[in-house]
PDB file of C-alpha atoms in Angstrom:
ATOM      1  CA  MET J   1     -98.585 -71.606  38.274  1.00  0.00           C
ATOM      2  CA  PHE J   2     -97.197 -68.372  39.697  1.00  0.00           C
ATOM      3  CA  TYR J   3     -94.609 -70.156  41.864  1.00  0.00           C
ATOM      4  CA  LEU J   4     -93.625 -72.420  38.994  1.00  0.00           C
ATOM      5  CA  ALA J   5     -93.039 -69.406  36.758  1.00  0.00           C
ATOM      6  CA  MET J   6     -90.925 -67.697  39.439  1.00  0.00           C
ATOM      7  CA  ALA J   7     -88.858 -70.850  39.871  1.00  0.00           C
ATOM      8  CA  ARG J   8     -88.193 -70.982  36.142  1.00  0.00           C
ATOM      9  CA  ILE J   9     -87.168 -67.294  36.086  1.00  0.00           C
ATOM     10  CA  LEU J  10     -84.768 -67.844  38.996  1.00  0.00           C
ATOM     11  CA  ALA J  11     -83.329 -70.894  37.281  1.00  0.00           C
ATOM     12  CA  ILE J  12     -82.748 -68.929  34.056  1.00  0.00           C
ATOM     13  CA  ARG J  13     -81.052 -66.067  35.951  1.00  0.00           C
ATOM     14  CA  LEU J  14     -78.925 -68.521  37.861  1.00  0.00           C
ATOM     15  CA  MET J  15     -77.812 -70.232  34.660  1.00  0.00           C
ATOM     16  CA  ALA J  16     -76.928 -66.863  33.122  1.00  0.00           C
ATOM     17  CA  ALA J  17     -74.941 -65.810  36.192  1.00  0.00           C
ATOM     18  CA  THR J  18     -72.993 -69.037  36.345  1.00  0.00           C
ATOM     19  CA  ALA J  19     -72.283 -68.853  32.629  1.00  0.00           C
ATOM     20  CA  LEU J  20     -70.516 -65.518  33.203  1.00  0.00           C
ATOM     21  CA  HIS J  21     -68.173 -67.216  35.661  1.00  0.00           C
ATOM     22  CA  GLY J  22     -67.546 -70.124  33.338  1.00  0.00           C
ATOM     23  CA  LYS J  23     -69.251 -72.615  35.639  1.00  0.00           C
ATOM     24  CA  ARG J  24     -72.203 -74.746  34.681  1.00  0.00           C
ATOM     25  CA  PRO J  25     -75.003 -75.351  37.206  1.00  0.00           C
ATOM     26  CA  PRO J  26     -75.044 -78.794  38.738  1.00  0.00           C
ATOM     27  CA  ALA J  27     -77.567 -81.392  37.744  1.00  0.00           C
ATOM     28  CA  GLY J  28     -79.510 -80.921  40.972  1.00  0.00           C
ATOM     29  CA  CYS J  29     -80.195 -77.293  40.291  1.00  0.00           C
ATOM     30  CA  GLY J  30     -83.757 -78.034  39.308  1.00  0.00           C
ATOM     31  CA  ASN J  31     -84.932 -78.292  42.926  1.00  0.00           C
ATOM     32  CA  TRP J  32     -84.751 -75.597  45.608  1.00  0.00           C
ATOM     33  CA  GLN J  33     -82.087 -77.289  47.693  1.00  0.00           C
ATOM     34  CA  GLY J  34     -79.827 -77.850  44.708  1.00  0.00           C
ATOM     35  CA  MET J  35     -80.393 -74.278  43.578  1.00  0.00           C
ATOM     36  CA  ARG J  36     -79.472 -72.988  47.047  1.00  0.00           C
ATOM     37  CA  GLN J  37     -76.265 -75.015  47.069  1.00  0.00           C
ATOM     38  CA  HIS J  38     -75.346 -73.715  43.643  1.00  0.00           C
ATOM     39  CA  ILE J  39     -75.978 -70.097  44.683  1.00  0.00           C
ATOM     40  CA  VAL J  40     -73.611 -70.584  47.624  1.00  0.00           C
ATOM     41  CA  SER J  41     -71.026 -72.087  45.256  1.00  0.00           C
ATOM     42  CA  VAL J  42     -71.318 -69.171  42.817  1.00  0.00           C
ATOM     43  CA  ALA J  43     -70.982 -66.685  45.677  1.00  0.00           C
ATOM     44  CA  GLY J  44     -67.762 -68.410  46.726  1.00  0.00           C
ATOM     45  CA  VAL J  45     -66.397 -68.148  43.188  1.00  0.00           C
ATOM     46  CA  SER J  46     -67.282 -64.443  43.071  1.00  0.00           C
ATOM     47  CA  ARG J  47     -65.592 -63.869  46.420  1.00  0.00           C
ATOM     48  CA  ASN J  48     -62.459 -65.678  45.223  1.00  0.00           C
ATOM     49  CA  LEU J  49     -62.439 -63.630  42.032  1.00  0.00           C
ATOM     50  CA  SER J  50     -62.772 -60.428  44.063  1.00  0.00           C
ATOM     51  CA  MET J  51     -59.853 -61.437  46.281  1.00  0.00           C
ATOM     52  CA  GLY J  52     -57.810 -62.312  43.192  1.00  0.00           C
ATOM     53  CA  THR J  53     -58.520 -58.892  41.704  1.00  0.00           C
ATOM     54  CA  MET J  54     -57.366 -57.191  44.896  1.00  0.00           C
ATOM     55  CA  GLN J  55     -54.161 -59.219  44.856  1.00  0.00           C
ATOM     56  CA  ILE J  56     -53.555 -58.234  41.239  1.00  0.00           C
ATOM     57  CA  TRP J  57     -54.010 -54.543  42.069  1.00  0.00           C
ATOM     58  CA  GLU J  58     -51.690 -54.904  45.045  1.00  0.00           C
ATOM     59  CA  LEU J  59     -49.083 -56.559  42.832  1.00  0.00           C
ATOM     60  CA  LEU J  60     -49.386 -53.784  40.252  1.00  0.00           C
ATOM     61  CA  SER J  61     -49.028 -51.187  42.997  1.00  0.00           C
ATOM     62  CA  ASN J  62     -45.841 -52.853  44.212  1.00  0.00           C
ATOM     63  CA  MET J  63     -44.509 -52.962  40.656  1.00  0.00           C
ATOM     64  CA  VAL J  64     -45.144 -49.233  40.271  1.00  0.00           C
ATOM     65  CA  THR J  65     -43.260 -48.592  43.509  1.00  0.00           C
ATOM     66  CA  VAL J  66     -40.338 -50.869  42.659  1.00  0.00           C
ATOM     67  CA  ILE J  67     -39.965 -49.801  39.015  1.00  0.00           C
ATOM     68  CA  GLY J  68     -41.580 -46.385  38.860  1.00  0.00           C
ATOM     69  CA  LEU J  69     -39.772 -44.775  41.806  1.00  0.00           C
ATOM     70  CA  PRO J  70     -36.215 -45.503  40.571  1.00  0.00           C
ATOM     71  CA  MET J  71     -37.272 -44.393  37.099  1.00  0.00           C
ATOM     72  CA  ALA J  72     -38.646 -41.128  38.487  1.00  0.00           C
ATOM     73  CA  ILE J  73     -35.402 -40.545  40.411  1.00  0.00           C
ATOM     74  CA  PHE J  74     -33.356 -41.235  37.274  1.00  0.00           C
ATOM     75  CA  ILE J  75     -35.454 -38.816  35.220  1.00  0.00           C
ATOM     76  CA  PHE J  76     -35.152 -36.161  37.937  1.00  0.00           C
ATOM     77  CA  PHE J  77     -31.353 -36.332  38.072  1.00  0.00           C
ATOM     78  CA  HIS J  78     -31.143 -36.511  34.283  1.00  0.00           C
ATOM     79  CA  GLU J  79     -33.188 -33.325  33.979  1.00  0.00           C
ATOM     80  CA  GLN J  80     -31.081 -31.660  36.674  1.00  0.00           C
ATOM     81  CA  ARG J  81     -27.918 -32.575  34.794  1.00  0.00           C
ATOM     82  CA  LYS J  82     -29.300 -31.207  31.534  1.00  0.00           C
ATOM     83  CA  ARG J  83     -30.276 -27.986  33.267  1.00  0.00           C
ATOM     84  CA  ARG J  84     -26.797 -27.600  34.783  1.00  0.00           C
ATOM     85  CA  GLU J  85     -25.201 -28.191  31.400  1.00  0.00           C
ATOM     86  CA  THR J  86     -27.492 -25.578  29.861  1.00  0.00           C
ATOM     87  CA  GLU J  87     -26.618 -23.074  32.586  1.00  0.00           C
ATOM     88  CA  GLU J  88     -22.902 -23.777  32.159  1.00  0.00           C
ATOM     89  CA  GLU J  89     -23.236 -23.296  28.413  1.00  0.00           C
ATOM     90  CA  GLU J  90     -24.968 -19.955  28.940  1.00  0.00           C
ATOM     91  CA  ILE J  91     -22.265 -18.785  31.378  1.00  0.00           C
ATOM     92  CA  TYR J  92     -19.518 -19.869  28.997  1.00  0.00           C
ATOM     93  CA  GLN J  93     -21.205 -17.999  26.158  1.00  0.00           C
ATOM     94  CA  LEU J  94     -21.550 -14.843  28.263  1.00  0.00           C
ATOM     95  CA  LEU J  95     -17.862 -14.992  29.183  1.00  0.00           C
ATOM     96  CA  SER J  96     -16.910 -15.517  25.544  1.00  0.00           C
ATOM     97  CA  ASP J  97     -19.044 -12.549  24.547  1.00  0.00           C
ATOM     98  CA  GLY J  98     -17.311 -10.483  27.226  1.00  0.00           C
ATOM     99  CA  TYR J  99     -13.892 -11.342  25.830  1.00  0.00           C
ATOM    100  CA  THR J 100     -15.081 -10.519  22.314  1.00  0.00           C
ATOM    101  CA  ASP J 101     -16.260  -7.121  23.554  1.00  0.00           C
ATOM    102  CA  PHE J 102     -12.861  -6.551  25.144  1.00  0.00           C
ATOM    103  CA  LEU J 103     -11.120  -7.300  21.857  1.00  0.00           C
ATOM    104  CA  LYS J 104     -13.365  -4.732  20.192  1.00  0.00           C
ATOM    105  CA  LEU J 105     -12.194  -2.248  22.805  1.00  0.00           C
ATOM    106  CA  VAL J 106      -8.600  -3.121  21.916  1.00  0.00           C
ATOM    107  CA  LEU J 107      -9.328  -2.390  18.269  1.00  0.00           C
ATOM    108  CA  ASP J 108     -10.861   0.942  19.240  1.00  0.00           C
ATOM    109  CA  ASN J 109      -7.558   1.936  20.874  1.00  0.00           C
ATOM    110  CA  PRO J 110      -4.932   1.066  18.256  1.00  0.00           C
ATOM    111  CA  ASP J 111      -2.392   3.529  19.665  1.00  0.00           C
ATOM    112  CA  LEU J 112      -1.913   1.273  22.689  1.00  0.00           C
ATOM    113  CA  LYS J 113      -0.810  -1.595  20.427  1.00  0.00           C
ATOM    114  CA  LEU J 114      -2.307  -4.207  22.745  1.00  0.00           C
ATOM    115  CA  GLN J 115      -2.481  -6.753  19.958  1.00  0.00           C
ATOM    116  CA  SER J 116       1.285  -6.898  19.857  1.00  0.00           C
ATOM    117  CA  SER J 117       3.130  -9.558  21.819  1.00  0.00           C
ATOM    118  CA  HIS J 118       5.617  -6.938  23.018  1.00  0.00           C
ATOM    119  CA  ALA J 119       5.278  -4.130  25.531  1.00  0.00           C
ATOM    120  CA  THR J 120       4.226  -0.763  24.154  1.00  0.00           C
ATOM    121  CA  PRO J 121       7.035   1.759  24.834  1.00  0.00           C
ATOM    122  CA  ASN J 122       6.903   5.484  25.505  1.00  0.00           C
ATOM    123  CA  LEU J 123       3.269   5.732  26.566  1.00  0.00           C
ATOM    124  CA  SER J 124       1.880   9.113  27.464  1.00  0.00           C
ATOM    125  CA  GLU J 125       0.077   9.609  30.753  1.00  0.00           C
ATOM    126  CA  ASP J 126      -3.278   9.379  29.004  1.00  0.00           C
ATOM    127  CA  GLN J 127      -2.273   6.235  27.155  1.00  0.00           C
ATOM    128  CA  ARG J 128      -1.008   4.602  30.323  1.00  0.00           C
ATOM    129  CA  GLU J 129      -4.249   5.366  32.142  1.00  0.00           C
ATOM    130  CA  ARG J 130      -6.286   3.883  29.305  1.00  0.00           C
ATOM    131  CA  MET J 131      -4.077   0.809  29.180  1.00  0.00           C
ATOM    132  CA  LEU J 132      -4.378   0.190  32.917  1.00  0.00           C
ATOM    133  CA  ALA J 133      -8.151   0.625  32.725  1.00  0.00           C
ATOM    134  CA  MET J 134      -8.390  -1.869  29.866  1.00  0.00           C
ATOM    135  CA  LEU J 135      -6.085  -4.355  31.558  1.00  0.00           C
ATOM    136  CA  GLY J 136      -8.232  -4.018  34.679  1.00  0.00           C
ATOM    137  CA  ILE J 137     -11.267  -5.000  32.606  1.00  0.00           C
ATOM    138  CA  LEU J 138      -9.327  -7.958  31.231  1.00  0.00           C
ATOM    139  CA  ILE J 139      -8.231  -9.140  34.683  1.00  0.00           C
ATOM    140  CA  ALA J 140     -11.812  -8.889  35.953  1.00  0.00           C
ATOM    141  CA  LEU J 141     -12.959 -10.980  32.991  1.00  0.00           C
ATOM    142  CA  PHE J 142     -10.252 -13.581  33.599  1.00  0.00           C
ATOM    143  CA  GLU J 143     -11.182 -13.764  37.275  1.00  0.00           C
ATOM    144  CA  ARG J 144     -14.855 -14.255  36.429  1.00  0.00           C
ATOM    145  CA  ALA J 145     -13.944 -17.049  34.029  1.00  0.00           C
ATOM    146  CA  TYR J 146     -11.764 -18.669  36.697  1.00  0.00           C
ATOM    147  CA  VAL J 147     -14.462 -18.524  39.367  1.00  0.00           C
ATOM    148  CA  PHE J 148     -17.227 -19.896  37.139  1.00  0.00           C
ATOM    149  CA  ALA J 149     -15.364 -22.261  34.821  1.00  0.00           C
ATOM    150  CA  TYR J 150     -12.313 -23.591  36.657  1.00  0.00           C
ATOM    151  CA  GLU J 151     -12.439 -26.736  38.782  1.00  0.00           C
ATOM    152  CA  ASP J 152      -9.873 -29.203  40.018  1.00  0.00           C
ATOM    153  CA  PRO J 153     -10.392 -31.840  38.816  1.00  0.00           C
ATOM    154  CA  MET J 154     -12.523 -31.069  35.762  1.00  0.00           C
ATOM    155  CA  THR J 155     -14.587 -33.205  33.440  1.00  0.00           C
ATOM    156  CA  PRO J 156     -13.178 -33.537  29.890  1.00  0.00           C
ATOM    157  CA  ARG J 157     -15.865 -31.181  28.597  1.00  0.00           C
ATOM    158  CA  LYS J 158     -15.048 -28.477  31.152  1.00  0.00           C
ATOM    159  CA  ALA J 159     -11.324 -29.003  30.638  1.00  0.00           C
ATOM    160  CA  ARG J 160     -11.677 -28.307  26.904  1.00  0.00           C
ATOM    161  CA  ARG J 161     -13.482 -25.065  27.649  1.00  0.00           C
ATOM    162  CA  TRP J 162     -11.005 -24.003  30.287  1.00  0.00           C
ATOM    163  CA  ARG J 163      -8.007 -24.592  28.029  1.00  0.00           C
ATOM    164  CA  SER J 164      -9.302 -21.788  25.807  1.00  0.00           C
ATOM    165  CA  TRP J 165      -9.259 -19.375  28.735  1.00  0.00           C
ATOM    166  CA  GLU J 166      -5.847 -20.523  29.862  1.00  0.00           C
ATOM    167  CA  ASP J 167      -4.565 -19.903  26.337  1.00  0.00           C
ATOM    168  CA  PHE J 168      -5.930 -16.344  26.527  1.00  0.00           C
ATOM    169  CA  MET J 169      -4.202 -15.808  29.877  1.00  0.00           C
ATOM    170  CA  ARG J 170      -0.901 -17.178  28.629  1.00  0.00           C
ATOM    171  CA  GLU J 171      -1.084 -15.016  25.532  1.00  0.00           C
ATOM    172  CA  TRP J 172      -1.451 -11.875  27.635  1.00  0.00           C
ATOM    173  CA  CYS J 173       1.141 -13.003  30.170  1.00  0.00           C
ATOM    174  CA  ARG J 174       3.710 -13.043  27.366  1.00  0.00           C
ATOM    175  CA  ARG J 175       3.461  -9.253  27.278  1.00  0.00           C
ATOM    176  CA  GLU J 176       6.050  -7.792  29.596  1.00  0.00           C
ATOM    177  CA  ASP J 177       3.932  -4.759  30.492  1.00  0.00           C
ATOM    178  CA  PHE J 178       1.004  -7.029  31.410  1.00  0.00           C
ATOM    179  CA  ARG J 179       3.196  -9.032  33.789  1.00  0.00           C
ATOM    180  CA  GLU J 180       4.720  -5.879  35.242  1.00  0.00           C
ATOM    181  CA  ASN J 181       1.299  -4.391  35.971  1.00  0.00           C
ATOM    182  CA  LEU J 182      -0.120  -7.501  37.656  1.00  0.00           C
ATOM    183  CA  PRO J 183       0.790  -6.216  41.154  1.00  0.00           C
ATOM    184  CA  LEU J 184      -1.390  -3.173  40.424  1.00  0.00           C
ATOM    185  CA  LEU J 185      -4.225  -5.182  38.878  1.00  0.00           C
ATOM    186  CA  LEU J 186      -4.584  -8.174  41.215  1.00  0.00           C
ATOM    187  CA  PRO J 187      -5.251  -6.662  44.674  1.00  0.00           C
ATOM    188  CA  GLY J 188      -8.840  -7.401  45.677  1.00  0.00           C
ATOM    189  CA  GLU J 189      -9.212 -10.274  43.219  1.00  0.00           C
ATOM    190  CA  ASP J 190      -9.960 -13.880  44.160  1.00  0.00           C
ATOM    191  CA  PRO J 191      -6.923 -15.299  46.044  1.00  0.00           C
ATOM    192  CA  ASP J 192      -6.925 -18.595  44.149  1.00  0.00           C
ATOM    193  CA  PHE J 193      -7.140 -16.756  40.848  1.00  0.00           C
ATOM    194  CA  THR J 194      -4.274 -14.483  41.909  1.00  0.00           C
ATOM    195  CA  VAL J 195      -2.081 -17.515  42.573  1.00  0.00           C
ATOM    196  CA  TYR J 196      -3.170 -19.172  39.330  1.00  0.00           C
ATOM    197  CA  ILE J 197      -2.443 -16.282  36.979  1.00  0.00           C
ATOM    198  CA  GLY J 198       0.748 -15.457  38.891  1.00  0.00           C
ATOM    199  CA  ARG J 199       1.985 -18.969  38.198  1.00  0.00           C
ATOM    200  CA  ILE J 200       1.100 -18.641  34.512  1.00  0.00           C
ATOM    201  CA  ALA J 201       2.914 -15.300  34.314  1.00  0.00           C
ATOM    202  CA  ALA J 202       6.024 -16.842  35.883  1.00  0.00           C
ATOM    203  CA  GLU J 203       5.923 -19.797  33.486  1.00  0.00           C
ATOM    204  CA  GLU J 204       5.589 -17.571  30.426  1.00  0.00           C
ATOM    205  CA  ALA J 205       8.352 -15.255  31.619  1.00  0.00           C
ATOM    206  CA  ALA J 206      10.647 -18.253  32.131  1.00  0.00           C
ATOM    207  CA  ARG J 207       9.759 -19.562  28.690  1.00  0.00           C
ATOM    208  CA  LEU J 208      10.559 -16.221  27.055  1.00  0.00           C
ATOM    209  CA  ASN J 209      13.712 -15.656  29.097  1.00  0.00           C
ATOM    210  CA  PRO J 210      15.306 -19.015  29.871  1.00  0.00           C
ATOM    211  CA  GLY J 211      17.603 -18.876  32.859  1.00  0.00           C
ATOM    212  CA  VAL J 212      16.265 -15.490  34.009  1.00  0.00           C
ATOM    213  CA  SER J 213      14.124 -15.284  37.136  1.00  0.00           C
ATOM    214  CA  SER J 214      10.855 -13.356  36.580  1.00  0.00           C
TER     215      SER J 214
END
């Protein structure tokens, strides 16, 4: 009776296990030999399922490598580009603030008449010293803008920003006293910037005085 009960329990467990794998026990499962054969068959199914699971995980791992790595690289460069644009925007804003501060300084010295497009005549020694000091500040600001903002070639976005600074330079280069003082203001400045603003000064002088060499 004991062995018969154990056989029935094993048969029930075997049927439950095979049901989980979607496979029905064979008709000969009622005897020990048939049960043994079925156990071997179920073990083979389990081993095949285990190998299939490993292959699936390997496939998923390859997909992560093939798809995830390029995506990570794209995100990295995208974030780097956004950070560079943010830094450029901050630099541009600082330069703009510097020029605004310079214009406030111009307003604080109305006797120098630096807002005029013409040279200021009959300056006293004190006035001339103040003018040269202020023009030195302006040249330093222009040089900083050139070093940080000018490129050749430039992207359309950078070109739009730079045109504003070039307009400022051309506006000041229309003043005769600004052009005349450039030899005093430019020594020690960036060589490329010196060439650049010298060319602008020559162009504006030629535009104001056609046929006259600057």
